[in-house]
Tab-separated table of C-alpha atoms in Angstrom:
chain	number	residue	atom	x	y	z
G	1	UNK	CA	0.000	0.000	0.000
G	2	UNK	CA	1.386	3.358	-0.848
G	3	UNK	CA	1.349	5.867	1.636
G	4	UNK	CA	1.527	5.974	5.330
G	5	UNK	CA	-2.293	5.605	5.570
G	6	UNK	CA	-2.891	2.395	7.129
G	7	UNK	CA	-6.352	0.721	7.304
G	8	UNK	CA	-7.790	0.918	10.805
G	9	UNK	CA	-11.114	-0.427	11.365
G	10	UNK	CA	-13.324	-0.440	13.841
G	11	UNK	CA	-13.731	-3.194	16.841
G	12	UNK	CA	-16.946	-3.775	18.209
G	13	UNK	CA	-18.378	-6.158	19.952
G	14	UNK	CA	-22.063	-7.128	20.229
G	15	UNK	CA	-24.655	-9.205	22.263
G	16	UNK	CA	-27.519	-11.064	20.802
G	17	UNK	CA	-30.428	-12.092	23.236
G	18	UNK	CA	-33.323	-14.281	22.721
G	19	UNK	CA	-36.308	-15.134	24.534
G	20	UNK	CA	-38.130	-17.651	22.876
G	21	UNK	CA	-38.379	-15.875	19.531
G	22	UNK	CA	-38.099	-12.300	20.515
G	23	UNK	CA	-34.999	-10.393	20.501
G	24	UNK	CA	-33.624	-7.842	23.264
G	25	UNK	CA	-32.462	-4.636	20.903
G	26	UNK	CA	-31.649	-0.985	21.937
G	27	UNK	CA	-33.389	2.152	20.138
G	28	UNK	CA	-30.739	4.792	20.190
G	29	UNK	CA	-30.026	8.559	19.363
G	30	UNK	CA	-27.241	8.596	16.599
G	31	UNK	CA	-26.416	11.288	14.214
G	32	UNK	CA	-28.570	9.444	11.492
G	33	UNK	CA	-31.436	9.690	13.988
G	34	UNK	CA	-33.048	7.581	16.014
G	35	UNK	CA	-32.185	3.424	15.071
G	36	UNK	CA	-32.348	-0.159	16.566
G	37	UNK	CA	-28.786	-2.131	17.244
G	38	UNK	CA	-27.907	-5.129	19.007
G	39	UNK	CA	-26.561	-3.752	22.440
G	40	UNK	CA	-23.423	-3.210	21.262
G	41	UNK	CA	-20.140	-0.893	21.525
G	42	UNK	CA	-16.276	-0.243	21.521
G	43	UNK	CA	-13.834	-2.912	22.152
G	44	UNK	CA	-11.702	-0.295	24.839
G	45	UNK	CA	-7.890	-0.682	25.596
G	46	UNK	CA	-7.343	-3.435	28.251
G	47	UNK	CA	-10.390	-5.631	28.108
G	48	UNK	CA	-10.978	-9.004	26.295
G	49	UNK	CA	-13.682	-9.069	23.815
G	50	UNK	CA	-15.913	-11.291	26.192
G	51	UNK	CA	-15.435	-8.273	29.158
G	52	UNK	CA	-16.500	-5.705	26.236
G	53	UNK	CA	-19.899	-7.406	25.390
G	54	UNK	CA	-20.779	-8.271	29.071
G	55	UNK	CA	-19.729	-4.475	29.812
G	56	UNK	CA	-22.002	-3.028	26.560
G	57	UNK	CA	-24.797	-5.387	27.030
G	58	UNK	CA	-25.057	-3.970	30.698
G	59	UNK	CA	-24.406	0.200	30.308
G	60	UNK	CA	-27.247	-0.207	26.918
G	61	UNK	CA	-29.639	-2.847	28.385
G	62	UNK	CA	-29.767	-2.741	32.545
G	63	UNK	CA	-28.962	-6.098	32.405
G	64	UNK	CA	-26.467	-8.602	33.357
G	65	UNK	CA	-25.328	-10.368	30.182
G	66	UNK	CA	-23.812	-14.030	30.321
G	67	UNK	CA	-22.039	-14.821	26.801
G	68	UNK	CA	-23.197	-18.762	26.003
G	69	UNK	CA	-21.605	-18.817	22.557
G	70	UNK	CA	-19.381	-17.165	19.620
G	71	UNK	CA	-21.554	-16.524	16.681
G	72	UNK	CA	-19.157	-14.568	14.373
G	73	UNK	CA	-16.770	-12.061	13.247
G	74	UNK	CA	-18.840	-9.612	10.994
G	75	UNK	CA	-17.560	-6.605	8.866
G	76	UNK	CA	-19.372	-3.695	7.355
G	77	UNK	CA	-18.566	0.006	6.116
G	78	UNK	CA	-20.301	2.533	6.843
G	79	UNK	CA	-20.337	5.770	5.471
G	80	UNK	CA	-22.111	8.729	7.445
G	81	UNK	CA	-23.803	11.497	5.135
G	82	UNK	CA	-23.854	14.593	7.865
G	83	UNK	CA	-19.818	14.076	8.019
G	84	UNK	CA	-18.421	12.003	4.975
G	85	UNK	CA	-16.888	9.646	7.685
G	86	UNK	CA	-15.791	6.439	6.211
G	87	UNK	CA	-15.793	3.342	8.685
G	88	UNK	CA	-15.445	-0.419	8.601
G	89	UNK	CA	-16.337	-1.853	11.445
G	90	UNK	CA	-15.271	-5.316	12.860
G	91	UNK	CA	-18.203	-6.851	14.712
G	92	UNK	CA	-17.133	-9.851	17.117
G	93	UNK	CA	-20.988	-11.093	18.070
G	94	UNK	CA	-21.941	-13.294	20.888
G	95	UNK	CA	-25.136	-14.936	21.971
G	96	UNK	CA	-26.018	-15.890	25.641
G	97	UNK	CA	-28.429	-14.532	28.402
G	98	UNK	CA	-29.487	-11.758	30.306
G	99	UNK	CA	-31.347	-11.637	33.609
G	100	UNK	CA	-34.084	-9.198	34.927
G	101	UNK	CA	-33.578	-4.751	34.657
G	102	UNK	CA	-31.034	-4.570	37.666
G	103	UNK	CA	-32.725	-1.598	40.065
G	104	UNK	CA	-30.731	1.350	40.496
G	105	UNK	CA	-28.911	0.702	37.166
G	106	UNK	CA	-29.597	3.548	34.298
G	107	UNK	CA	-29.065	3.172	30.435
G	108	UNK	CA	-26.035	4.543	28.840
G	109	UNK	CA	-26.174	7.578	27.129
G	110	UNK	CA	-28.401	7.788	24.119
G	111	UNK	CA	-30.055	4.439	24.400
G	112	UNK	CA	-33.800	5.656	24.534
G	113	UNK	CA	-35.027	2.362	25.616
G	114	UNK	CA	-35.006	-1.588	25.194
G	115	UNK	CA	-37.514	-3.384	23.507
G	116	UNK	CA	-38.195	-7.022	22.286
G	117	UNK	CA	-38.830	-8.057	18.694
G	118	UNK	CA	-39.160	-10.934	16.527
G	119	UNK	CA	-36.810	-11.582	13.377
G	120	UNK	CA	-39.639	-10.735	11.033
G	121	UNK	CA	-40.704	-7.356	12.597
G	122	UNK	CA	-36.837	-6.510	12.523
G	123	UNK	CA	-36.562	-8.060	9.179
G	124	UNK	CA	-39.824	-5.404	8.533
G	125	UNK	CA	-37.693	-2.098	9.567
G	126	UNK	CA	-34.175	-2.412	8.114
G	127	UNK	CA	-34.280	1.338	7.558
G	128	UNK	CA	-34.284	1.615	11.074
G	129	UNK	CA	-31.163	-0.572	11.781
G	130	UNK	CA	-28.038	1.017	12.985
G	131	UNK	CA	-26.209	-1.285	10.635
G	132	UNK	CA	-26.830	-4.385	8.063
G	133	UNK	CA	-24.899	-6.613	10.633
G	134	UNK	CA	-28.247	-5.947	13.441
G	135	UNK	CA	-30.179	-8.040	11.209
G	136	UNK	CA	-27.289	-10.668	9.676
G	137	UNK	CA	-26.436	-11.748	13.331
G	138	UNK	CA	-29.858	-12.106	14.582
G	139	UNK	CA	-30.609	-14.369	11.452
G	140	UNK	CA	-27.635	-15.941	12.561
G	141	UNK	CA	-28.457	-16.978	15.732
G	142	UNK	CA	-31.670	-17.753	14.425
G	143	UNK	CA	-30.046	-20.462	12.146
G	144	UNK	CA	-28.640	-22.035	14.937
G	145	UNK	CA	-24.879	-20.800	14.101
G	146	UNK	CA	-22.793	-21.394	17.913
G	147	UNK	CA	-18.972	-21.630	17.825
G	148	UNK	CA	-17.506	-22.430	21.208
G	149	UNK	CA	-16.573	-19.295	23.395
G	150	UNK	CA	-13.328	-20.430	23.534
G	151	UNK	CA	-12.261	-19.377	19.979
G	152	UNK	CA	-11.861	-15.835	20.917
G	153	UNK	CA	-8.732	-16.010	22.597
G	154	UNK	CA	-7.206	-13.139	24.265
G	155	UNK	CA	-3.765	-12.880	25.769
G	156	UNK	CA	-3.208	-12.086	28.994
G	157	UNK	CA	-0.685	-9.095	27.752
G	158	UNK	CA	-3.681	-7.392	26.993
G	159	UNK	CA	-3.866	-6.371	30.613
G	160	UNK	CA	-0.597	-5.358	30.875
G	161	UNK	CA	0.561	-1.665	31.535
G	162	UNK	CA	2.492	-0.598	28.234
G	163	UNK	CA	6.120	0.713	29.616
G	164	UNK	CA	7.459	3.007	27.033
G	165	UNK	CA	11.596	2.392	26.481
């Protein structure tokens, strides 16, 4: 590649919660207005991608998230109109569980609220979705797609202060 521009996507992470049929999604405020997601975020600088989507799943959702299964590695670009911002984002999706709204607990800036829909009334609103992956990994889970937590490793240096020479 010529240039010193290197390619630097995006890590997220993202949890994907059924009950029965219905799935637990997010409607939040982004730039593009108001839009459903996954509860998902930012992969931040010391944490494993299992920490990130138990950490997301709680600050958007209120609830406790246990991670059951791997479903993916996902990628998408994504430009935004109001600033010409070109991103690809890496999506590392997990399935598992969540228990009851924990009291006291508030939801993380810009989440509106939580709500719980089937794969066809998503399916029915793709406008809405924050991003083509939303809908992808729910139809993936749907499917029955499960890889074994275990094949998201992450070293331990992660953790590790970085000591500058």
């Amino acid at each position: 590649m010529a240039g010193t521009d290197r390619f630097r996507p995006s890590v997220t992470v993202a949890a994907v919660i059924a009950r029965g049929d219905r799935y637990l999604l997010v409607e939040e405020d982004t730039p593009e207005g108001l839009m459903l997601n996954n509860p998902a975020g930012h992969l931040e600088l010391g944490e494993s991608p299992i920490e990130a989507v138990v950490r997301e799943a709680l600050e958007e959702t209120m609830r406790a998230f246990t991670p059951e299964a791997f479903l993916g590695v996902y990628l998408a670009r994504f430009v935004r109109p109001a600033r010409l911002e070109d991103v690809t984002y890496v999506r590392l999706a997990f399935s598992g569980a969540v228990g009851e709204e924990i009291a006291g607990r508030t939801l993380d800036e810009g989440i509106q609220r939580t709500l719980w829909m089937s794969e066809t009334e998503l399916a029915a609103c793709v406008d809405r979705h924050r991003s083509p992956l939303v809908l992808q990994c729910v139809r993936d889970h749907a499917s029955g797609r499960r890889l074994p937590l275990d094949t998201v490793f992450a070293h331990p240096s992660l953790t590790q202060p970085w000591i500058k020479d």
